[in-house]
XYZ file of C-alpha atoms in Angstrom:
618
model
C 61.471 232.090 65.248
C 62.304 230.410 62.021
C 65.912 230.366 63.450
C 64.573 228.647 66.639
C 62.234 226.214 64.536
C 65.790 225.183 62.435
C 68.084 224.612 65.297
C 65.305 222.438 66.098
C 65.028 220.764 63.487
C 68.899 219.877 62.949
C 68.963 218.943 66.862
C 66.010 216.354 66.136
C 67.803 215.038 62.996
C 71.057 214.619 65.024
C 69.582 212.883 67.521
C 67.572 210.086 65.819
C 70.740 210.027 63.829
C 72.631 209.021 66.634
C 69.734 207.138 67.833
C 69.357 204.705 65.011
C 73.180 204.528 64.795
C 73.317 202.943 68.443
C 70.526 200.653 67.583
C 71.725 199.281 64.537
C 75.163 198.871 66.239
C 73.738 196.685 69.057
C 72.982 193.151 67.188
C 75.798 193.994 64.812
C 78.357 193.959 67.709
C 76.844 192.065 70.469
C 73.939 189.200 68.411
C 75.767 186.047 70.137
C 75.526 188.034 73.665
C 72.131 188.830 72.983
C 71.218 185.288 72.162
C 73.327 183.815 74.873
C 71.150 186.542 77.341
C 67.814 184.653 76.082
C 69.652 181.106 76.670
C 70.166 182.563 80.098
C 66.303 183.729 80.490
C 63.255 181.618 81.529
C 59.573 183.330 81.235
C 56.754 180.797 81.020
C 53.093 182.009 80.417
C 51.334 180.335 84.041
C 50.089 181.992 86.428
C 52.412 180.579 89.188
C 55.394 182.158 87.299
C 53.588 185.194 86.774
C 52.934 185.090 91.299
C 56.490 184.106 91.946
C 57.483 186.858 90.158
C 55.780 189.044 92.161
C 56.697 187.819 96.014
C 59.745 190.698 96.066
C 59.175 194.336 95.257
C 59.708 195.293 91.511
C 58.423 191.715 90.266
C 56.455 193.713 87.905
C 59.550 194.483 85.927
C 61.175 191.394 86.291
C 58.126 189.244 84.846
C 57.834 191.951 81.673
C 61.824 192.027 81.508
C 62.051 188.222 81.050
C 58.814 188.425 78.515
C 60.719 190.779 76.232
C 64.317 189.070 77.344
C 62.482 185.732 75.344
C 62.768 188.300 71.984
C 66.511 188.343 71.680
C 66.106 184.706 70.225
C 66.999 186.356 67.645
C 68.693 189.287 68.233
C 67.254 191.816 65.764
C 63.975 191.725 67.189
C 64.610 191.809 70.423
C 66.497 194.583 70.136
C 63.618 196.496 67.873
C 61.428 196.181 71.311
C 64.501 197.737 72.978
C 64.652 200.619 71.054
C 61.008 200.793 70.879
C 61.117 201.378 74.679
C 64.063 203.909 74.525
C 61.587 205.436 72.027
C 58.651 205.612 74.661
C 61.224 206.889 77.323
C 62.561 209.476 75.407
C 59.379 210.857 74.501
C 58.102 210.662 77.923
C 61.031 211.917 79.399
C 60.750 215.095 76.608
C 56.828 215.620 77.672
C 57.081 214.768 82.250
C 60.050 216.984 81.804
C 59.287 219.355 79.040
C 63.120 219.046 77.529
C 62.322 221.348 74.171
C 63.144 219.865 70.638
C 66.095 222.070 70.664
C 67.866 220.476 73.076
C 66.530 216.692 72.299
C 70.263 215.610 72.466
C 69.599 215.417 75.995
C 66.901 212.451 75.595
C 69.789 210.235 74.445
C 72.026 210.418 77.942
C 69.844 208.194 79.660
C 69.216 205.719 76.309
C 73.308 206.026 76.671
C 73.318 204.966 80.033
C 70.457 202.221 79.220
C 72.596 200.866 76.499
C 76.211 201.098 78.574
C 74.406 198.431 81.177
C 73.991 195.965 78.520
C 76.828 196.027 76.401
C 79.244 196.438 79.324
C 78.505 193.029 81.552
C 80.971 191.172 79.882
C 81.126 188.050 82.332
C 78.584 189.118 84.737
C 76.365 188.143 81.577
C 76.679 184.488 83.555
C 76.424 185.522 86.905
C 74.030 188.246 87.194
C 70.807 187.097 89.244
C 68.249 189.901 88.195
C 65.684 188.464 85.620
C 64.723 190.209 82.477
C 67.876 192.581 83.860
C 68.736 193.942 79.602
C 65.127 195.645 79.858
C 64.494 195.731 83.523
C 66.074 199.253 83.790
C 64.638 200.844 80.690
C 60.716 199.741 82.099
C 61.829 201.292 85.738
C 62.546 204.455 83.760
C 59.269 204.680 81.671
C 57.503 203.918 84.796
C 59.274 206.752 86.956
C 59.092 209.273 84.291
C 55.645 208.208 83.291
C 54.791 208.681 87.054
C 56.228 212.261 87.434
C 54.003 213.512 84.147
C 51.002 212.426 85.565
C 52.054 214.202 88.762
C 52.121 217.080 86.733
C 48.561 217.038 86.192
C 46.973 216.006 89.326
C 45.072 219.362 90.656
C 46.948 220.391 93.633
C 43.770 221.771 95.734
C 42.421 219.039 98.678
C 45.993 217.633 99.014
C 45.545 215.662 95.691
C 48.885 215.809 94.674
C 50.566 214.915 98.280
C 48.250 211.376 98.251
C 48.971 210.599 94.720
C 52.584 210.753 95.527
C 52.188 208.234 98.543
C 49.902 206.167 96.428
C 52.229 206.257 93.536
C 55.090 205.338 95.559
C 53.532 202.013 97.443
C 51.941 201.302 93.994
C 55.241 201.997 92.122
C 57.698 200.377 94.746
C 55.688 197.102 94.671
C 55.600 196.951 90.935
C 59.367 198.681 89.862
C 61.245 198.422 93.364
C 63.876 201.324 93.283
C 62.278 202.431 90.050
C 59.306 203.755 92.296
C 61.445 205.144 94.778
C 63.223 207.799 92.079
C 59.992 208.331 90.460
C 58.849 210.022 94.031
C 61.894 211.822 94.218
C 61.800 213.753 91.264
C 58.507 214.484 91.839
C 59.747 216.129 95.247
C 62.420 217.886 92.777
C 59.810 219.084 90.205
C 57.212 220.860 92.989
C 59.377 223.249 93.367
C 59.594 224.168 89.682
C 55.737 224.242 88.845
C 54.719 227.593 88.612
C 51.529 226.643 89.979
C 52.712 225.093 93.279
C 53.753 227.447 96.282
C 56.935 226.968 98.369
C 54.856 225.841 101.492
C 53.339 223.266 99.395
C 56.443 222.428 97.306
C 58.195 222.077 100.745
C 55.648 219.619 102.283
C 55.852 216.971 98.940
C 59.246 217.466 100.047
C 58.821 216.060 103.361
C 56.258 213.665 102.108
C 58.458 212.426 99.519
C 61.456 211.753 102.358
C 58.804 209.750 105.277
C 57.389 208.121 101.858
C 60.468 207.013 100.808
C 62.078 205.594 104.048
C 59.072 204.474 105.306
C 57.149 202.366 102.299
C 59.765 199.610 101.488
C 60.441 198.896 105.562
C 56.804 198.731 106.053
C 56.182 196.477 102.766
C 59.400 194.273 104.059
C 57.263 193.861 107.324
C 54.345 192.971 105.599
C 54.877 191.078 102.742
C 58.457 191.090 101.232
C 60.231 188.639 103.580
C 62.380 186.817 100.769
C 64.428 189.979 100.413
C 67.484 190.748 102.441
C 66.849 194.026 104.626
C 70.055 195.513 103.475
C 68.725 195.668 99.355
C 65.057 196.805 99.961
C 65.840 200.081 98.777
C 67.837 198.746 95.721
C 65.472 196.244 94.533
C 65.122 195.784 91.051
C 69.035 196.837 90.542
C 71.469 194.875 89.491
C 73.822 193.344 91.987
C 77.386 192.728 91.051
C 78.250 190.704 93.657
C 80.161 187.390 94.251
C 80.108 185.956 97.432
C 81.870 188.943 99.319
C 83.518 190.627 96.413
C 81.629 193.368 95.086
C 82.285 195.735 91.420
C 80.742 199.294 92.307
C 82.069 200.385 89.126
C 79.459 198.733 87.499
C 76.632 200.545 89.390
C 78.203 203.576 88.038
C 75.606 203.632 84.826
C 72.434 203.499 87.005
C 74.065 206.310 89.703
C 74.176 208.495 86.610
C 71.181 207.717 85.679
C 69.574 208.464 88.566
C 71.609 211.778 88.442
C 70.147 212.548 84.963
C 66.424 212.412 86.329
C 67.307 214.031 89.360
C 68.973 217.077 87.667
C 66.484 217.105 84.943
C 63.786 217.658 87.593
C 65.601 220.373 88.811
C 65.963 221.862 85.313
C 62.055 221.300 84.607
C 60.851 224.948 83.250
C 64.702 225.888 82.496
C 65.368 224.563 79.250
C 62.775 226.084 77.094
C 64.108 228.917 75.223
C 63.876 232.578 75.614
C 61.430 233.488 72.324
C 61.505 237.275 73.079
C 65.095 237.441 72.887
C 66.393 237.649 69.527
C 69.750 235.457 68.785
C 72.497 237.937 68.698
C 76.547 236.812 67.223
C 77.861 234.295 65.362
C 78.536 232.204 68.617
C 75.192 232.579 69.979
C 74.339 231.398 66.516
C 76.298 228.369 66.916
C 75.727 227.248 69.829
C 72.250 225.843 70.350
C 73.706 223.241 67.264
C 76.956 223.321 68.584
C 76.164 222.414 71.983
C 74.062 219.465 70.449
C 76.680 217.681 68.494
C 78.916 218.199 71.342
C 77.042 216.028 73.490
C 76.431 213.287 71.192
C 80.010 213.094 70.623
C 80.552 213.190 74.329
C 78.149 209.960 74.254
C 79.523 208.168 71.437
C 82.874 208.366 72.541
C 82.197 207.435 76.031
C 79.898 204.580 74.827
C 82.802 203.408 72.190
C 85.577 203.522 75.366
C 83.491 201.458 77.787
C 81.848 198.829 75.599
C 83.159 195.477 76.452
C 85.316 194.483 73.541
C 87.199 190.776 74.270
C 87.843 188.528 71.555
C 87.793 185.477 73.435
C 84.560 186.700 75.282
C 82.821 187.167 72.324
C 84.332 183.871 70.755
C 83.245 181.800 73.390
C 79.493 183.456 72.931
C 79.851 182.165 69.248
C 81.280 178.876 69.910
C 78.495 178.013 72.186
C 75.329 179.605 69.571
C 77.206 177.015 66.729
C 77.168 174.274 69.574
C 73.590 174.695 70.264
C 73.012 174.386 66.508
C 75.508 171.877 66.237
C 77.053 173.136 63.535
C 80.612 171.546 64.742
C 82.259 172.897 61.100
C 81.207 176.235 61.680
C 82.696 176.245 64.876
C 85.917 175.082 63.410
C 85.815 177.632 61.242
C 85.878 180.248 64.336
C 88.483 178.249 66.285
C 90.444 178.516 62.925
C 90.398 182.308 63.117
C 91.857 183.156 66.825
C 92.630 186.925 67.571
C 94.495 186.050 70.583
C 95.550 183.314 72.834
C 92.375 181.442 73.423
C 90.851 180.746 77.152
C 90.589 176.903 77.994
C 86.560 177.265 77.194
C 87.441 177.695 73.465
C 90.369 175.160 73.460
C 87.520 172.723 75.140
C 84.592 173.618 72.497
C 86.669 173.174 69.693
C 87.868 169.678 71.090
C 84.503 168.476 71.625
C 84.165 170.193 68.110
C 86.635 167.921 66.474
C 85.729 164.904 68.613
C 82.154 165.056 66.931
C 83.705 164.992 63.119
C 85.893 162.418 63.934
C 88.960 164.456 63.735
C 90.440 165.133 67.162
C 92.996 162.108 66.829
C 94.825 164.062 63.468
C 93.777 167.452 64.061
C 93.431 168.396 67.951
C 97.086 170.219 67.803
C 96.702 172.441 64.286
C 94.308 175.018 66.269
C 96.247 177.529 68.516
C 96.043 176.594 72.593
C 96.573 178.413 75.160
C 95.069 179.198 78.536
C 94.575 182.659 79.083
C 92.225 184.353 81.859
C 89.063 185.177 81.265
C 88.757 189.111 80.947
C 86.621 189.486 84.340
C 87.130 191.655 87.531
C 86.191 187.986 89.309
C 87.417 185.102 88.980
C 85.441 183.258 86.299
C 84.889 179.360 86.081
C 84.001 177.305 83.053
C 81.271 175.432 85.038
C 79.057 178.527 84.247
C 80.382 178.976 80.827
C 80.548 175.978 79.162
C 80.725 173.444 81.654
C 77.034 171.714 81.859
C 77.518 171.731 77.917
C 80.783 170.138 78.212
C 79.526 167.570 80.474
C 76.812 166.657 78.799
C 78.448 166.270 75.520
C 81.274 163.661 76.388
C 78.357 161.569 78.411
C 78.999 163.069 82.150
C 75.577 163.650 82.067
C 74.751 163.296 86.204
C 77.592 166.343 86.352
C 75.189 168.488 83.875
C 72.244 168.224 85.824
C 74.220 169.011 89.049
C 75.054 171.914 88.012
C 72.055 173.334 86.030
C 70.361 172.117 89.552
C 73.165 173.998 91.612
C 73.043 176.974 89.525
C 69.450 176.582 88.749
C 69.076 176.958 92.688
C 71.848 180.034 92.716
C 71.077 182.039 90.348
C 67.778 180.990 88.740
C 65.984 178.741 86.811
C 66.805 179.216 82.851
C 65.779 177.784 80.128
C 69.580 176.278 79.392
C 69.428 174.954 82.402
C 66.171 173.250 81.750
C 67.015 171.870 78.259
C 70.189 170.555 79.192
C 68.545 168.902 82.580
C 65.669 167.841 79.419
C 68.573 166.364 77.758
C 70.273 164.693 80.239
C 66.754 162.951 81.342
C 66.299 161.532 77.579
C 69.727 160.308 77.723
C 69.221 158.464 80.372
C 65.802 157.176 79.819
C 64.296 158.702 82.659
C 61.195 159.630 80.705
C 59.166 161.108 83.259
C 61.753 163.930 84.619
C 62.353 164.885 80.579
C 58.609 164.869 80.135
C 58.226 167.240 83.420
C 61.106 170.187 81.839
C 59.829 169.442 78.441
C 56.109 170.860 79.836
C 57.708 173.462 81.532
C 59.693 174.334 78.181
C 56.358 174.419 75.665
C 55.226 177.027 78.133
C 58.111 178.953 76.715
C 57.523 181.350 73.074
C 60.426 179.989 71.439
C 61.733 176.909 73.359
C 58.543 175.518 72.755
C 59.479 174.289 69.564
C 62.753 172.559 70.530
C 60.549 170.810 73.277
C 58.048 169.795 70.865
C 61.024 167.774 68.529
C 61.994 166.271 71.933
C 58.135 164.237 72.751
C 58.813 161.979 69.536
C 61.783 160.435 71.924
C 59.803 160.051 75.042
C 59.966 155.953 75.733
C 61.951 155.020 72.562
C 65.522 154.493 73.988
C 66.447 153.219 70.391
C 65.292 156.433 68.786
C 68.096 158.381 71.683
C 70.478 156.347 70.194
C 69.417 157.115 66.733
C 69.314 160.709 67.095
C 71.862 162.647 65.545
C 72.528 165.196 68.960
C 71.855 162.459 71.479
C 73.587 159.520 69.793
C 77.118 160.229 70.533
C 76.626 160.994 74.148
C 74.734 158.013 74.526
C 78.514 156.459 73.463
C 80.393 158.707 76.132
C 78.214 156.790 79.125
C 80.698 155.882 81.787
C 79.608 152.362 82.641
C 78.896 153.386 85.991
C 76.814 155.351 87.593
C 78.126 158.004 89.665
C 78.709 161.343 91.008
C 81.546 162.913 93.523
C 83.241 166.571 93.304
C 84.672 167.694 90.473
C 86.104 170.771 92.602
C 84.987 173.081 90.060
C 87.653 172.457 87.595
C 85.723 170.963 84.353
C 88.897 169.818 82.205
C 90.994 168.578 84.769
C 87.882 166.258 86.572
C 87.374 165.211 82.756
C 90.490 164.726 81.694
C 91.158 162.029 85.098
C 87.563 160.666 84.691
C 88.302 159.122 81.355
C 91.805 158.073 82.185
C 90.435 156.271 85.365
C 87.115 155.230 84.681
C 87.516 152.240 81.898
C 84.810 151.955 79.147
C 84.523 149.462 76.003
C 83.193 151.741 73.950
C 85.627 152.804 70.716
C 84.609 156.282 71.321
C 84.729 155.877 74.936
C 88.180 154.287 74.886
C 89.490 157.188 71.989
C 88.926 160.070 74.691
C 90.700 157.736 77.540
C 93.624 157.675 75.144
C 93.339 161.681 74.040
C 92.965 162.082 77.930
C 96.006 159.998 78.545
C 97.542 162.486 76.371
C 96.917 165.383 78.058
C 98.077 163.906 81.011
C 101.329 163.793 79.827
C 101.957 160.821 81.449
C 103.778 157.329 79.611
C 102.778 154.832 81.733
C 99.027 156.352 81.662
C 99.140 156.504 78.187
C 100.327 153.051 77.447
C 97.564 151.575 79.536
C 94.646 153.390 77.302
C 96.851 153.054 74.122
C 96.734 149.301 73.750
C 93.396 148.804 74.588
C 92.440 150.898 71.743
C 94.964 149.550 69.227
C 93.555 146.243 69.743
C 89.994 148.003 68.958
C 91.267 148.825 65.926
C 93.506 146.380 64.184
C 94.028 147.026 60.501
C 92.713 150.569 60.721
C 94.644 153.710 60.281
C 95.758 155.395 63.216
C 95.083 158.926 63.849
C 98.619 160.809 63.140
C 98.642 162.248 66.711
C 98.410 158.659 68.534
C 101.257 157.718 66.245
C 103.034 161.023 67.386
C 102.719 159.715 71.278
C 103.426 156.445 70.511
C 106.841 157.250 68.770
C 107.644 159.693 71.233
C 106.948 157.848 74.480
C 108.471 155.077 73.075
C 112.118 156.792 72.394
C 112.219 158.487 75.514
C 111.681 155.033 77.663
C 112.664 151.694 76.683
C 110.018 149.886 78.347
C 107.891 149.731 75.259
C 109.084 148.195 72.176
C 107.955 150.407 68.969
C 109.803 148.432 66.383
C 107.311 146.602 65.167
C 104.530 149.673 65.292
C 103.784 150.638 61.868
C 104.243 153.861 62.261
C 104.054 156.816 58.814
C 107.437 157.525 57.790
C 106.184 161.207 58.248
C 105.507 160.671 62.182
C 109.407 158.840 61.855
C 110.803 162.458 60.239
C 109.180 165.044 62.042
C 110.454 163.935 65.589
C 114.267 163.561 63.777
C 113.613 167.455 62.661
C 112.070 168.202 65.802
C 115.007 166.430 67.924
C 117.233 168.192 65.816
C 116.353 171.688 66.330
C 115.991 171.468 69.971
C 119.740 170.519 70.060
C 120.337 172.833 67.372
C 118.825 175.509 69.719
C 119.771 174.533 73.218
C 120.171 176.739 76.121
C 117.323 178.547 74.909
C 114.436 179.688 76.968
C 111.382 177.767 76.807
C 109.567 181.122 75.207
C 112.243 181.450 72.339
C 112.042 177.766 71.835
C 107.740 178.241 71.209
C 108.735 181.093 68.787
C 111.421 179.211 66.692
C 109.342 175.653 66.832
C 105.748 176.383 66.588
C 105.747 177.380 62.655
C 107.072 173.673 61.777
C 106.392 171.650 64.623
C 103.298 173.812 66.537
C 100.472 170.818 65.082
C 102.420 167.668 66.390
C 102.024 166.487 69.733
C 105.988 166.561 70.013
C 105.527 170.290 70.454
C 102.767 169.946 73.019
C 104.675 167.179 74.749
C 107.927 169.490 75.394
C 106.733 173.322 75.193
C 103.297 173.762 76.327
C 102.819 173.446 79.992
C 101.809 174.553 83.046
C 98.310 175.593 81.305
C 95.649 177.094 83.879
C 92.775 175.339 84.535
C 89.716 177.006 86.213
């Protein structure tokens, strides 16, 4: 006994060892995702949200999912109430299904499996449509399990058990959705393991358990849940990793083994409790009830460790867009300064705007690293639901924001991003009553509310807008027109053409025509936004990378005449070095040319002009 009692004891230990290590790595690895998962959240304290929740089966979960979802504005305590849940489940799962202390390694396979769904999305982080979907599964759980104890101790004389199970599952379906449907079939599984309940009886919550499960979600669909597609009522509540007709099953792999663990578990109910009259008997016999315990949790932390999501640009881009909300442009600097690969045009883009906003871009836009490099997806991922409405917004293309937080909005749900850009966008443009309308919706919020509250003060003061340190410069970036056509998707290039094409008097205004000219590559286009802002600023220094184009464009084409530019004798000297090694080097491939030229000449815009091309644009 005292041997039992100590393998007990170490298996315990182990486990909340393991437990607390899992937690604590969570917010370490993954804060900016967590935070970004609360940007991409909306739960509002009304009563309408709390109904419109509740119009498909397993609103229940959603409505609590997005109330806890609201924690992760910062990340350590929303992840407390995540672990705090795991807690509950564990213990529940230990009681409904009597797992003994011995064996309370086991509790952590589903916790595992919890904790795989969340730090595995990756992109999907944007795309998936399931509120509250980080704690949606873990509440399913508690429910199902918490279902099956009480199960347990319904008397089984008058048929007792057979209606709770039918009551349970409408009640449980219409709260948890699929949650409600595993819940009735481990109960199904765990009749026949009572020792109180006889096979005839164990074999009709068997049969029950099949019409109950079939039968409750069509007949709900009929009744009442008409805004759910026929083909998901008996995965509602799930995930779906879907895009338009391209589906990832390997992401519903997590919740199939999930449902496997409670399944199996059921069918182990009774067999996991040790043999007391049997005395332990050989060193291996000794070792094994420990043995077999650290085994699995190495099983689980090495499986966890192999399918995290680990991407450096994924995770850049998460931090990137936390500084940008703060708008702390130097910090984000300081991560664009850092790259630990070739960066995806969403971090090329936020560091831009980055630069733009200290009044660098023009002598500093070609010392970061560029590159265009996919985004690490099984889909194809575009920056309009990365970074795009934030993008938009930011260099004043503020009717393209609010089409697509509407558009998305619309697709995959309101969020509160959505709202505060659509907030922003409505200040911007004076519209007072539309920013007043999100701003209401927003102090129904537990965090946003505050960042609504700072917003009132600008309701009717246009000069205040232009005032304001966030709202000022985009209130520069204002085409002088109002309009809005197709961007096709593709945020850079639309942006790029939109401020080459569409003249503004603006210095700022007329600075991004000419870095836009730039990137266009093109002479003529860039003489025509060159000279309008050279005559902007007469007798002021001009930014080393204008000189750069200048001097370049104006040696390879005649048209121009440069003599009497004053150009640094520095911009005159690097393009004689940089001339000088391309000869010295010719007949080399454009790849060996980046490798030899980038460490003297990879922050002048000769280098960008000659050897970076061809750049994807999504």
């Amino acid at each position: 006994m005292k041997h039992i009692n100590r393998t007990a004891c170490l298996s315990l230990l182990l486990t909340v060892l393991a437990f607390v290590s899992a937690v604590v790595a969570l917010p370490l690895l993954e804060a900016d995702m967590l935070w970004k998962a609360q940007e991409l959240n909306l739960h509002l304290d009304t009563a309408l949200f709390f109904r419109q929740q509740m119009v498909v089966a397993g609103g229940m979960l959603t409505w609590l999912g997005t109330w806890l979802t609201e924690f992760f504005y910062r990340p350590w305590l929303g992840t407390a109430w995540l672990a705090a849940c795991w807690v509950a489940l564990m213990v529940l799962t230990a009681r409904a299904l009597r797992v003994p202390l011995r064996m309370s390694a086991l509790l952590l396979v589903p916790v595992a499996l919890l904790l795989l769904t969340v730090v595995d999305m990756g992109y999907w982080l944007y795309y998936l449509k399931l509120r509250g979907h980080i704690f949606v599964a873990t509440l399913g759980c508690i429910a199902a399990v918490g279902a099956v104890w009480l199960y347990r101790v319904v008397p089984l004389r008058w048929g007792l058990r057979h209606a709770y199970m039918v009551a349970a599952t409408l009640v449980l379906y219409m709260l948890c959705g699929f949650y409600g449907l595993l819940a009735t079939a481990m109960m199904a599984v765990v009749s026949w393991r009572l020792q109180s309940t006889p096979r005839r009886q164990a074999a009709v919550a068997t049969l029950t358990a099949v019409v109950t499960v079939v039968a409750v979600p069509l007949l709900l669909y009929r009744l009442c849940y008409h805004e759910t597609n026929i083909v998901n009522i008996y995965w509602t509540a799930l995930p779906l990793y879907r895009i338009a007709a391209e589906e990832t099953r390997l992401y519903y792999l997590p919740y199939c083994l999930l449902a496997a663990y409670y399944l199996v578990m059921a069918a182990a109910y009774g067999r996991l409790l040790p043999a007391a009259a049997v005395p332990p008997s050989g060193r291996l016999r000794r070792l094994w009830p420990v043995g077999s315990q650290v085994l699995t949790v190495a099983a689980l932390g090495v499986a966890l460790s192999q399918c995290w999501y680990r991407d450096a640009n994924y995770h850049t881009e998460l931090r990137m867009q936390r500084l940008m909300e703060q708008e702390d442009w130097q910090g984000l600097l300081a991560v664009a300064a850092q790259p630990k690969d070739e960066p995806t045009r969403a971090i090329v883009m936020m560091r831009n705007l980055a630069l733009f906003r200290l009044g660098r871009q023009g002598d500093e836009q070609y010392h970061y690293l560029t590159g265009a490099k996919d985004s690490n997806a099984p889909f194809m991922v575009h920056m309009t639901q990365v970074i795009g409405r934030s993008i938009y917004y930011n260099y004043g293309m503020v009717n393209y924001c609010y089409r697509w937080c509407l558009e998305d909005g619309v697709e995959y749900g309101w969020r509160a991003e959505y709202l505060k850009y659509m907030t922003r966008c409505a200040l911007v443009n004076g519209e007072w009553r539309v920013a007043r309308k999100y701003l209401r919706l927003l102090q129904h919020t537990r965090y946003h509310r505050q960042w609504a509250e700072r917003q009132l003060p600008l309701l009717g003061h246009s000069e205040r807008v232009a005032q304001d340190k966030g709202y000022g410069p985009v209130t520069h970036m204002l085409p002088p027109d109002d309009r809005l056509s197709s961007d096709e998707a593709l945020v850079e290039r639309f942006l790029m053409y939109q401020f080459v094409l569409v003249k503004g008097d603006d210095p700022l205004y007329r600075e991004q025509s000419l870095l836009a000219a730039m990137w266009t590559k093109d002479i003529a286009t860039f003489w025509g936004c060159f000279f309008p802002y050279a005559q902007q600023h007469i007798g002021q220094r001009m930014p080393i990378h204008y000189q750069e184009a200048a001097y370049l464009y104006g040696q390879l084409e005649n048209k121009v005449d440069i003599s009497g530019m004053p150009f640094d004798d520095g911009v005159r000297q690097t393009y004689a070095a940089f001339m000088a090694t391309a000869r010295q080097y010719a007949g080399s491939s454009e790849e060996r040319l980046r490798q030899i030229m980038y460490p003297q000449f990879g922050h002048t815009f000769y280098y960008e002009y000659f050897l970076i091309r061809n750049q994807k644009l999504y």
